[in-house]
Short mmCIF file of C-alpha atoms in Angstrom, two decimals:
data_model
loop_
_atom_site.label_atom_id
_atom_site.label_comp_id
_atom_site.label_asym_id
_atom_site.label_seq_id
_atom_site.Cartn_x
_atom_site.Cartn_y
_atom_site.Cartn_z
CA UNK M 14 5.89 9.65 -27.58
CA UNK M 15 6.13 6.86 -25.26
CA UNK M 16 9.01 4.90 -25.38
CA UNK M 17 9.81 1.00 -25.87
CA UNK M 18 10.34 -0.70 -22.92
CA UNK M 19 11.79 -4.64 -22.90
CA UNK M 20 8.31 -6.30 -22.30
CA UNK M 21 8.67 -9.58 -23.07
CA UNK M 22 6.93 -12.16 -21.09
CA UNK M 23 9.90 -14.44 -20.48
CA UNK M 24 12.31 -14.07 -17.07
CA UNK M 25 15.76 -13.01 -17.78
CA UNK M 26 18.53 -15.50 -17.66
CA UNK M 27 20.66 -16.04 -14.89
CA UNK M 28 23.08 -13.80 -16.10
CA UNK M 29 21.30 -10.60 -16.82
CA UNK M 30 19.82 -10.46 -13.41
CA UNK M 31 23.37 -9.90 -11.71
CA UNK M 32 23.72 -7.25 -9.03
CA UNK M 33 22.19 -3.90 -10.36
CA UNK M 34 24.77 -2.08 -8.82
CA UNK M 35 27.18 -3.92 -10.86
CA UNK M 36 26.10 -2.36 -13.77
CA UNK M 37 28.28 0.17 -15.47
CA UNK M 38 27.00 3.58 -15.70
CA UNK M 39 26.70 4.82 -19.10
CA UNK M 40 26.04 7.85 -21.11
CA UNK M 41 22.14 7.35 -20.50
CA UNK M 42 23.11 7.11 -16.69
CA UNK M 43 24.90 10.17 -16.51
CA UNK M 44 22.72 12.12 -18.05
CA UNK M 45 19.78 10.30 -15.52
CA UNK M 46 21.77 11.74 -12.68
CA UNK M 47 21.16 15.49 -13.81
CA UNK M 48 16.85 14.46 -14.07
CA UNK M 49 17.06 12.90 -10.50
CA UNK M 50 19.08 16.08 -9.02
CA UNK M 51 16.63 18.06 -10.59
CA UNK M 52 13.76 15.84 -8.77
CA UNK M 53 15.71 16.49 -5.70
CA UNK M 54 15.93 19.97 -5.80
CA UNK M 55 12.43 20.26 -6.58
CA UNK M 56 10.10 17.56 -5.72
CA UNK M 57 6.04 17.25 -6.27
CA UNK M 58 6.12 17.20 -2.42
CA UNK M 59 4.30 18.74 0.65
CA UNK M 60 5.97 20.61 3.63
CA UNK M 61 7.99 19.20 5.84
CA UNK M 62 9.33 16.83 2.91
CA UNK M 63 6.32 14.48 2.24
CA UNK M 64 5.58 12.57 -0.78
CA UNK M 65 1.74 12.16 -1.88
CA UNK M 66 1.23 9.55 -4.49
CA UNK M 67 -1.76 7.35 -5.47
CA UNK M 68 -1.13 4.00 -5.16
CA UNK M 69 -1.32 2.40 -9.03
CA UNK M 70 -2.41 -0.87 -7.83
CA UNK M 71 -6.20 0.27 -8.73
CA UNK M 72 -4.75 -0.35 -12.74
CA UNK M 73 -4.20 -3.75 -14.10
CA UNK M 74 -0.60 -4.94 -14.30
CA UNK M 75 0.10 -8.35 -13.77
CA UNK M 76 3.40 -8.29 -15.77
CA UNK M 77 5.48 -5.46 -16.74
CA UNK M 78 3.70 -4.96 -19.83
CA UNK M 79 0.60 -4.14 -18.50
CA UNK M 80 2.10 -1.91 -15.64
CA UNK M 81 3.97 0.35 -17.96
CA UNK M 82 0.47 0.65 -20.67
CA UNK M 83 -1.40 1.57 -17.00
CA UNK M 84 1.54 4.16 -16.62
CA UNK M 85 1.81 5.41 -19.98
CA UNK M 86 -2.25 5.82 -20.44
CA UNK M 87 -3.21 6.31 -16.93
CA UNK M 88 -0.64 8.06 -14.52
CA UNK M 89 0.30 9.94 -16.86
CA UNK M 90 -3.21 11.53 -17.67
CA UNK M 91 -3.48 11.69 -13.64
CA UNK M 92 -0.42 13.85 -13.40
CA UNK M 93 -1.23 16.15 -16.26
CA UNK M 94 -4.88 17.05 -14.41
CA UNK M 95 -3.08 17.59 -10.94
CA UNK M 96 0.86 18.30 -11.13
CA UNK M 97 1.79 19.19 -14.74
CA UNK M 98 4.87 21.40 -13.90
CA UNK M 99 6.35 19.95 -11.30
CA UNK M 100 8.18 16.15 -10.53
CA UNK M 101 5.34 14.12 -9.93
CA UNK M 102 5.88 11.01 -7.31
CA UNK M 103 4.51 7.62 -8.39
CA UNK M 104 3.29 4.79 -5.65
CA UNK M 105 4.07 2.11 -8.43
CA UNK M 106 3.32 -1.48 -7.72
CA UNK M 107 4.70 -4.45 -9.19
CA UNK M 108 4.29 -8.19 -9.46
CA UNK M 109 6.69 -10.89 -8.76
CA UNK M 110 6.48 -11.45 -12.19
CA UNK M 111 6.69 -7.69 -13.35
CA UNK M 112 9.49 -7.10 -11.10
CA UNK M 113 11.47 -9.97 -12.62
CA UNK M 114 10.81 -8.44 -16.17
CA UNK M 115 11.77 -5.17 -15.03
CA UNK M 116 14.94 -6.31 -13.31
CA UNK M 117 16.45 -7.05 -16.58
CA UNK M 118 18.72 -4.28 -17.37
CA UNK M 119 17.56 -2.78 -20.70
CA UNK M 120 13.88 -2.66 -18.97
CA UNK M 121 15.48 -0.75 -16.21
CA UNK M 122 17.05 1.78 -18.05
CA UNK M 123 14.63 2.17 -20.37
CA UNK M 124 12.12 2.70 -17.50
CA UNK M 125 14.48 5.54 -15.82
CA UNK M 126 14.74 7.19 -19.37
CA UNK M 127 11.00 7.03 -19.50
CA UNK M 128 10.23 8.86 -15.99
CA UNK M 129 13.02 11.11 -17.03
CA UNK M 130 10.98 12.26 -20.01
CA UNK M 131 7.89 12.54 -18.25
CA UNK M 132 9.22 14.66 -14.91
CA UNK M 133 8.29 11.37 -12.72
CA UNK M 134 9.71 9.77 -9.83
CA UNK M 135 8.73 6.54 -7.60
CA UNK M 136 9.42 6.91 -4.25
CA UNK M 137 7.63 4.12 -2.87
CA UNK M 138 6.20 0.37 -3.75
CA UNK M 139 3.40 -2.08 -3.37
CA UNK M 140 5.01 -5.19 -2.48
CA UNK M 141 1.43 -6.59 -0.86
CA UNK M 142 -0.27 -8.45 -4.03
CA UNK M 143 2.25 -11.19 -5.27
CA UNK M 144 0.15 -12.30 -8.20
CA UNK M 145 -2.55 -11.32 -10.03
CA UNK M 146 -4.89 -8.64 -7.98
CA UNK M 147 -7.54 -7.85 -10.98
CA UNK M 148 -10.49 -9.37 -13.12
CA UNK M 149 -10.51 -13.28 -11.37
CA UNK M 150 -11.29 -14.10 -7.45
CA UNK M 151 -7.96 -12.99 -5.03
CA UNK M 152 -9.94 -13.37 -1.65
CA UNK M 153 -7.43 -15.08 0.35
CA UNK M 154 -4.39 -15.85 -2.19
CA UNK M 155 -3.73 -12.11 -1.93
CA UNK M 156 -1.93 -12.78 1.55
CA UNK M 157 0.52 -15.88 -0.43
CA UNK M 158 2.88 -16.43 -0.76
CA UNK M 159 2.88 -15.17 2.85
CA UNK M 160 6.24 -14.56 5.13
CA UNK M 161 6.89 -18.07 6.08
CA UNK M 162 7.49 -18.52 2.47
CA UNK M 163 11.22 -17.76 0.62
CA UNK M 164 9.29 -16.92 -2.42
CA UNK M 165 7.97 -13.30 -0.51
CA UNK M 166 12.00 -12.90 0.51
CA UNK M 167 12.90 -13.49 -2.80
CA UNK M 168 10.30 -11.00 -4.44
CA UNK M 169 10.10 -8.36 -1.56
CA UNK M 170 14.45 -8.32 -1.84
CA UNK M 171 14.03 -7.86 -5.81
CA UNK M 172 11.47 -4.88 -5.03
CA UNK M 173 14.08 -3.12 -3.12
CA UNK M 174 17.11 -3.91 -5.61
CA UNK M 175 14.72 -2.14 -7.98
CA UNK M 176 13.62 0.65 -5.58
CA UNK M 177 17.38 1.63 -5.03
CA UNK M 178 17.85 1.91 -8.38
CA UNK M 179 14.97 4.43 -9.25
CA UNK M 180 14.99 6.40 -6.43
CA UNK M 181 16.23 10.11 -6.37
CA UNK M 182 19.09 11.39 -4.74
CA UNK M 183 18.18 11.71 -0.47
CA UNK M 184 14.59 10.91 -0.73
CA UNK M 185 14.06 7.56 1.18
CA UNK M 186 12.23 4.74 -0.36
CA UNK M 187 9.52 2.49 0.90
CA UNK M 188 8.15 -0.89 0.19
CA UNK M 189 4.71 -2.38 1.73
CA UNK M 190 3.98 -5.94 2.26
CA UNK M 191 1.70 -8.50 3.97
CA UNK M 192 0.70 -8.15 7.56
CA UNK M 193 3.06 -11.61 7.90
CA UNK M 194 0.14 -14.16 6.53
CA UNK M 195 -3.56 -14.98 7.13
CA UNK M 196 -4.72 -15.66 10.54
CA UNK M 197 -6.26 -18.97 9.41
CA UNK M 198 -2.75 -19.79 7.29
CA UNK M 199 -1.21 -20.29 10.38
CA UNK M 200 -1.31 -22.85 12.83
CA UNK M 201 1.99 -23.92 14.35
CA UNK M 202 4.70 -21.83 16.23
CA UNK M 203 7.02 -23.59 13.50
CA UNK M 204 5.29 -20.95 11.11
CA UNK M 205 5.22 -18.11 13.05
CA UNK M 206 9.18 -18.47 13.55
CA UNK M 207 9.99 -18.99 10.15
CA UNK M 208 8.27 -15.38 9.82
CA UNK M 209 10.85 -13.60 12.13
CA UNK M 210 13.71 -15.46 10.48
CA UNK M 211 12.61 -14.49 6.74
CA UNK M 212 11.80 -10.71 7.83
CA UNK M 213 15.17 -10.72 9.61
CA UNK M 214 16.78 -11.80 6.65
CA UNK M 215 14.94 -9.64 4.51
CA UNK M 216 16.00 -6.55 6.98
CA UNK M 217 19.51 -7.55 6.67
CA UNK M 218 19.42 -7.23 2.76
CA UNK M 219 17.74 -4.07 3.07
CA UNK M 220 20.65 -3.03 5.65
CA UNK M 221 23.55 -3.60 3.48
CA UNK M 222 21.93 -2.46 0.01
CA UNK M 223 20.95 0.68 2.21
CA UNK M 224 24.84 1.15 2.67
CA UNK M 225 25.85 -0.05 -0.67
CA UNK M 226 22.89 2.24 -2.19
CA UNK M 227 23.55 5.47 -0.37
CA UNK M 228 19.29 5.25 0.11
CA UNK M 229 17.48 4.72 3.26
CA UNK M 230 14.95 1.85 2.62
CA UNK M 231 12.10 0.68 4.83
CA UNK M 232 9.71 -1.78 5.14
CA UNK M 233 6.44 -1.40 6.29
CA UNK M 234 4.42 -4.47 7.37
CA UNK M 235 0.57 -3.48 6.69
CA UNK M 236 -2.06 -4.32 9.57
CA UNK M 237 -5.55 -5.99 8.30
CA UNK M 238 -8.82 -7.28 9.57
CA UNK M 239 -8.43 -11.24 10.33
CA UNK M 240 -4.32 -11.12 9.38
CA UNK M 241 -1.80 -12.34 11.57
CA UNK M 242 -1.30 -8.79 12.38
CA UNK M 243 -4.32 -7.60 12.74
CA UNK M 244 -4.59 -4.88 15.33
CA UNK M 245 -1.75 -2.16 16.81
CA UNK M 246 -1.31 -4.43 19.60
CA UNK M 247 -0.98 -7.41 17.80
CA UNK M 248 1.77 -5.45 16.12
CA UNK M 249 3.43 -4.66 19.03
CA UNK M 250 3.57 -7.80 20.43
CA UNK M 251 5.01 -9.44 17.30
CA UNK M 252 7.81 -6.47 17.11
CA UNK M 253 8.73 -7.24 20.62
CA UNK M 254 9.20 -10.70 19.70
CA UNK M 255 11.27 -9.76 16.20
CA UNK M 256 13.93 -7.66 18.99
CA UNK M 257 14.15 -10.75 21.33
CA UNK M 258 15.57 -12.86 18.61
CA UNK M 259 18.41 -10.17 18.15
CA UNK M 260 18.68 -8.07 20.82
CA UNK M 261 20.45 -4.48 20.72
CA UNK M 262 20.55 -4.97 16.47
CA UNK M 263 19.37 -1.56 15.12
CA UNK M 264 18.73 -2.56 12.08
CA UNK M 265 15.43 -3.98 13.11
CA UNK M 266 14.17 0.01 13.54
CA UNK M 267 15.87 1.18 10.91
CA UNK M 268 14.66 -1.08 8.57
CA UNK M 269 10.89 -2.31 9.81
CA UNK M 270 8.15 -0.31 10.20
CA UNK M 271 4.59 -0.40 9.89
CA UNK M 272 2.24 0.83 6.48
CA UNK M 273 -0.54 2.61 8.26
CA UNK M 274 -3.61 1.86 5.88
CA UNK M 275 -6.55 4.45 7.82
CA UNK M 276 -9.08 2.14 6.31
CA UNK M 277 -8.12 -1.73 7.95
CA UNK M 278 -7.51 0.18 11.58
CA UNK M 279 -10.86 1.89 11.61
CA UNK M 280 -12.63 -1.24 11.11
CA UNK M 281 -11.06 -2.60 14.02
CA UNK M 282 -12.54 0.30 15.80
CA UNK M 283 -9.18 1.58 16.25
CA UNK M 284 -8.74 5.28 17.24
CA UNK M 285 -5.93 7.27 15.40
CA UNK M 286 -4.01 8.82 18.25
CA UNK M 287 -4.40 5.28 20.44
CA UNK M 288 -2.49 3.40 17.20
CA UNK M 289 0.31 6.85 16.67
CA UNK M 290 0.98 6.41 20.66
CA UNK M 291 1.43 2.43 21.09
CA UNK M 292 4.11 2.69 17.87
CA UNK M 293 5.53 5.57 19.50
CA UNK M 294 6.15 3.95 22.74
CA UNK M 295 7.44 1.06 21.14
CA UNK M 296 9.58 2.53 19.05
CA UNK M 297 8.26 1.24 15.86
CA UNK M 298 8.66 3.89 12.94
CA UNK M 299 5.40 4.31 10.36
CA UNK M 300 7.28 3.78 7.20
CA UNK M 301 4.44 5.07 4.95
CA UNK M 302 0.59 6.31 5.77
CA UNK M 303 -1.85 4.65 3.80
CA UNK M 304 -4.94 7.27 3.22
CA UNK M 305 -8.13 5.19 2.76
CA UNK M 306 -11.76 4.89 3.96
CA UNK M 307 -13.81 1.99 4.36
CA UNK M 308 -17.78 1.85 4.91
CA UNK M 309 -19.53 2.11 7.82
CA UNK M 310 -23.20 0.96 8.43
CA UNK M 311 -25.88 0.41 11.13
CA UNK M 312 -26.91 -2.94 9.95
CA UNK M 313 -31.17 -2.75 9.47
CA UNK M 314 -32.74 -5.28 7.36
CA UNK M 315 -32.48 -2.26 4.52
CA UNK M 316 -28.84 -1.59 5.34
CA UNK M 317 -28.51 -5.09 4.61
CA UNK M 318 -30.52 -5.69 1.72
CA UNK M 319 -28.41 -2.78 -0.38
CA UNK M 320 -25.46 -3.84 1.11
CA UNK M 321 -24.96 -6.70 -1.10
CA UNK M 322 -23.66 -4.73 -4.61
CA UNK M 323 -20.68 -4.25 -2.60
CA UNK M 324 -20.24 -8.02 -2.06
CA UNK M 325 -18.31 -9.46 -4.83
CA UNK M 326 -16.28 -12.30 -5.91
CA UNK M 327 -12.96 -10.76 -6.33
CA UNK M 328 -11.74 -9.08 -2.72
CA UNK M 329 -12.02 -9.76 0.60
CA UNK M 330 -14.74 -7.39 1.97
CA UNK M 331 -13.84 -8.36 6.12
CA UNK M 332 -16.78 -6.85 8.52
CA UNK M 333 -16.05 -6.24 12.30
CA UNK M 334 -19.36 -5.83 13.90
CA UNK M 335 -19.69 -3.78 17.37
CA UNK M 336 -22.24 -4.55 19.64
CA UNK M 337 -23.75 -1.84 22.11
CA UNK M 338 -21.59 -3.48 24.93
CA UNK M 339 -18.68 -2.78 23.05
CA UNK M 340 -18.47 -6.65 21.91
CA UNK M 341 -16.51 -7.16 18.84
CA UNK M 342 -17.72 -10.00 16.20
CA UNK M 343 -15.53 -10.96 13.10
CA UNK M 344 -16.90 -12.15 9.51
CA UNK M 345 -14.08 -13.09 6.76
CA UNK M 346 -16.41 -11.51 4.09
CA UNK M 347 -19.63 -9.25 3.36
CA UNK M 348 -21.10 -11.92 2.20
CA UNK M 349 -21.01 -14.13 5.15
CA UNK M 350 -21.93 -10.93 7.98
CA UNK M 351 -25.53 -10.62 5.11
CA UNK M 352 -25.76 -14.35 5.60
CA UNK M 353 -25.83 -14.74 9.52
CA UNK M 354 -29.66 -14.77 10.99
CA UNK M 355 -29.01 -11.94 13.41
CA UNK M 356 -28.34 -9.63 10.02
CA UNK M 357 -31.94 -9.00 8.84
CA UNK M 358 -32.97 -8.23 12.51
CA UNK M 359 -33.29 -4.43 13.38
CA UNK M 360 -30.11 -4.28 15.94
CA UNK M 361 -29.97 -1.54 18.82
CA UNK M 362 -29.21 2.16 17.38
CA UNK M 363 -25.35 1.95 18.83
CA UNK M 364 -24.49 -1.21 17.08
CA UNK M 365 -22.27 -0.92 13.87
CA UNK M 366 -20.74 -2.68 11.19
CA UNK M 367 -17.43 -1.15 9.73
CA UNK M 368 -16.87 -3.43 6.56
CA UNK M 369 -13.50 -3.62 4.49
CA UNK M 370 -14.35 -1.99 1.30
CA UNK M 371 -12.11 0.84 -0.07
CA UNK M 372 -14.26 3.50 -0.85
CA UNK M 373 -13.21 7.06 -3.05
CA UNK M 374 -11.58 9.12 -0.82
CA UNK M 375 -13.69 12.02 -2.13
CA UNK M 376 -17.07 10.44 -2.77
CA UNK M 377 -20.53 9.97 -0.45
CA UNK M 378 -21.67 6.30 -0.58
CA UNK M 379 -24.49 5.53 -2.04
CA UNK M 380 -26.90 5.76 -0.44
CA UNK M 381 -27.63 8.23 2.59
CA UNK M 382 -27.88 4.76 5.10
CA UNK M 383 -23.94 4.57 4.44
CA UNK M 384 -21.17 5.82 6.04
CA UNK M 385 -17.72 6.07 5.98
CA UNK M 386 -14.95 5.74 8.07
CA UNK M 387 -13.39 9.26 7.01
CA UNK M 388 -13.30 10.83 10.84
CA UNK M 389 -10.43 7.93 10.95
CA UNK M 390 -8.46 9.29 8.18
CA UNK M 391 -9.21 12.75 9.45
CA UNK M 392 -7.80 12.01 12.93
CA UNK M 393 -4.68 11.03 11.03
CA UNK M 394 -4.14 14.21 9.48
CA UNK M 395 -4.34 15.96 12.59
CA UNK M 396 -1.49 14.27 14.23
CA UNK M 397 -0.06 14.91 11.10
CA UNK M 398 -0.58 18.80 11.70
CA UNK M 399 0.84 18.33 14.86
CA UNK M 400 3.63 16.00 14.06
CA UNK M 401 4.80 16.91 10.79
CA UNK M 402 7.73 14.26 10.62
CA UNK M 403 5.53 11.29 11.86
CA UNK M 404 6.00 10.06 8.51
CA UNK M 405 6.83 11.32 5.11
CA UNK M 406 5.13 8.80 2.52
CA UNK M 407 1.34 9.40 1.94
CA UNK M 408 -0.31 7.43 -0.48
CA UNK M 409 -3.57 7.54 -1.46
CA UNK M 410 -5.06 3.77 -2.25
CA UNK M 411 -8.40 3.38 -3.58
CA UNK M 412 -7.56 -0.39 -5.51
CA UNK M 413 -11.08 -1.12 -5.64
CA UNK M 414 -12.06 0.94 -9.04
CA UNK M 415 -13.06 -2.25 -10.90
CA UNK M 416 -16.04 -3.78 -8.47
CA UNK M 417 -17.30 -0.13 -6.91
CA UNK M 418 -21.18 -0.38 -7.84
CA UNK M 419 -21.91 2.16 -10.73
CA UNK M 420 -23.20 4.67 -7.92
CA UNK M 421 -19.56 5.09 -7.50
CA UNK M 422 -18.39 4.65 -10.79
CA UNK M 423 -19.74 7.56 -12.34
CA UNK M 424 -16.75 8.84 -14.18
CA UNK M 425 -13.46 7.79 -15.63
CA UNK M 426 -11.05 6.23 -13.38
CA UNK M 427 -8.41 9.45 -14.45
CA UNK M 428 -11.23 11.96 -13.20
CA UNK M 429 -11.70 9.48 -9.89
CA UNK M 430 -8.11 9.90 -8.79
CA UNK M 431 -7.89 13.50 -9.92
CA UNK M 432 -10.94 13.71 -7.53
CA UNK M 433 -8.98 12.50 -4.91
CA UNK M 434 -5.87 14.30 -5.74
CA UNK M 435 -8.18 17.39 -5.08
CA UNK M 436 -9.80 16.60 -2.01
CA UNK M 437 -6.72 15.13 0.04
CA UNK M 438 -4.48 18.07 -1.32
CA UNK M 439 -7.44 20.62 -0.10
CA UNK M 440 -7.53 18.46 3.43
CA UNK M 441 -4.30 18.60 4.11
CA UNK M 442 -4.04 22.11 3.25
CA UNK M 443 -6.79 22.92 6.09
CA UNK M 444 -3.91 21.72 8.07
CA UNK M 445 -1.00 23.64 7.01
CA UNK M 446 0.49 20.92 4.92
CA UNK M 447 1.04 22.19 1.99
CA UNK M 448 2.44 21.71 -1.34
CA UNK M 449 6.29 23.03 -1.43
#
């Protein structure tokens, strides 16, 4: 029986939204503490203590109210197909406004009695999408407000206040956000300072509620085509430039890492154990691996011409182009790379197009002209294999469920993601990661 959560619409007052830790325990919390050890004990995890989740940003859930129904009628049938027994780890995201209607205390509790009930546990967030991210155009506006903004502090803080709260005892928690803003958002080096200072001041509330909490928390800034971080070395370069404003403060690498999504560095023609290395070297931890393929096409005029179901009004769909010199050309969207003259003209065999469209994990594209970009993800796992403690949080993120052409939509969304469950479980198993 599912239970009643606070889901009303309106923000809480001033003075519910105090310090969660300043709330007193009571009975229910007590008796919370016995669920979570028994989480602890015996997670839904893999060797080597990772977490594998699916990211529940493909559901609707604009405010609270929608989350928990996508919980309560979705995860919920997803975890009874692929972990019935066992604790089974959520990747839950939230809105600014759901995560201002769940920071009201008797939401919060009654959320924790809920995943209680049900044997769940959420290890790690989606702080990326701000506002609404189904059923109306996001394009652009996904990236806002971006990190020169104190509205992402503000949110991104709350997400971790929450986080610290659900989290089982000595499993580390994770939150992933905007690669800093949109290339084309920024255009003076007023805005790419105010960056540093917000994520420094967004570390340092991480820090202390890290102490406060007992948890280690992380955030993991998420690399995509035509952001301000963009590419590994883009990354690099702006993590040098976080250290300079504060040298020798450790808190920086404790605290800021990078979300790893497999699809937006293969379609900047990225190769796996090139991206692993440069963090390495630079010291910059991978705070959570996101597993997800993206298309990959040699653009003929009939490439083209089927190409366009996957161009709709609602994402971003970014296309890198590679020419047979090794020249790399940038479109902001499908639709523009199908619009450009050189498109319906029969390009050399070794030029490709990787495009920026989330594709099941488990499923062949639609037609056999497609591709995908799956020897990325593979290449992952193996370092994986050989580097078991690269990073523990896996998360499978397939958002794109509503706009896949009906090629791909051939079942229910619950039977996609159990799909998915089953092939990533069975590929990492091929490479001795297993489930404890």
């Amino acid at each position: 029986m599912a239970i009643a959560l606070n889901t009303c619409d309106a923000e809480p007052d001033r003075d519910s939204r105090a310090s969660l830790f300043e709330l007193e325990r009571s009975g229910q919390d007590r008796t919370r503490s016995l669920c979570r050890l028994m989480i602890q004990l015996a997670p839904m995890k893999l060797s080597h203590g990772m977490h594998l989740a699916y990211c529940t940003n493909i559901h609707r859930g604009e405010n609270w109210r929608q989350t928990f129904e996508s919980l309560n009628d979705f995860t919920l049938a997803v975890r009874q197909r692929v972990c019935p027994d066992k604790p089974y780890a959520i990747g839950l995201r939230l809105s600014d406004q759901a995560s201002r209607q769940l920071a009201d205390g008797s939401a919060l509790l009654a959320f924790q009695k809920w995943l209680d009930q049900h044997n769940c546990y959420v290890f790690t967030i989606n702080g990326f999408p701000y506002g609404r991210f189904h059923g109306a155009r996001v394009k652009e506006q996904v990236y806002a407000p971006d990190w020169t903004t104190n509205e992402r502090v503000e949110y991104t803080n709350r997400l971790f206040d929450l986080l610290a709260r659900l989290l089982p005892e000595r499993i580390d928690g994770s939150v992933s956000t905007v690669p800093c803003s949109f290339k084309s958002f920024i255009n003076t080096p007023e805005q790419v300072r105010a960056m540093r200072d917000n994520l420094w001041r967004c570390v340092e509330h991480i820090a202390t509620l890290s102490e406060r909490s007992g948890r280690h928390l992380h955030l993991g800034l998420e690399p995509e085509p035509l952001c301000y971080l963009e590419t590994s070395e883009e990354t690099v370069s702006f993590f040098d430039a976080l250290r300079a404003d504060r040298p020798n403060d450790s808190r920086l690498d404790a605290h800021l890492g990078v979300n790893y999504d497999t699809c937006h560095l293969a379609v900047e023609f990225e190769e796996p154990r090139d991206v692993v290395g440069r963090f390495r070297q630079h010291g910059i931890k991978i705070s959570k691996l996101h597993f997800s393929s993206a298309l990959k096409v040699r653009p003929t005029p009939e490439v083209c011409r089927t190409l366009k179901v996957f161009a709709d009004e609602v994402y971003f769909h970014q296309v890198i182009a590679r020419s047979a010199a090794g020249a790399l050309t940038r479109f902001p969207d499908l639709d523009v790379a199908l619009a450009n003259p050189h498109s319906a003209i029969r390009y050399p065999q070794s030029d490709e197009w990787r495009i920026h469209f989330h594709v099941p994990l488990h499923s062949n594209p639609t037609t056999a002209l497609f591709d995908t970009t799956a020897d990325h993800l593979f290449g992952v796992m193996d370092i994986l294999k050989a580097d078991p403690h690269l990073c523990p949080h896996l998360e499978m993120e397939t958002y794109t469920w509503e706009v896949l052409p009906p090629e791909l939509k051939n079942r229910t969304v619950v039977d996609q993601l159990a799909a998915e469950y089953d092939w990533t479980l069975g590929q990492l198993e091929e490479r001795g990661i297993v489930q404890a």
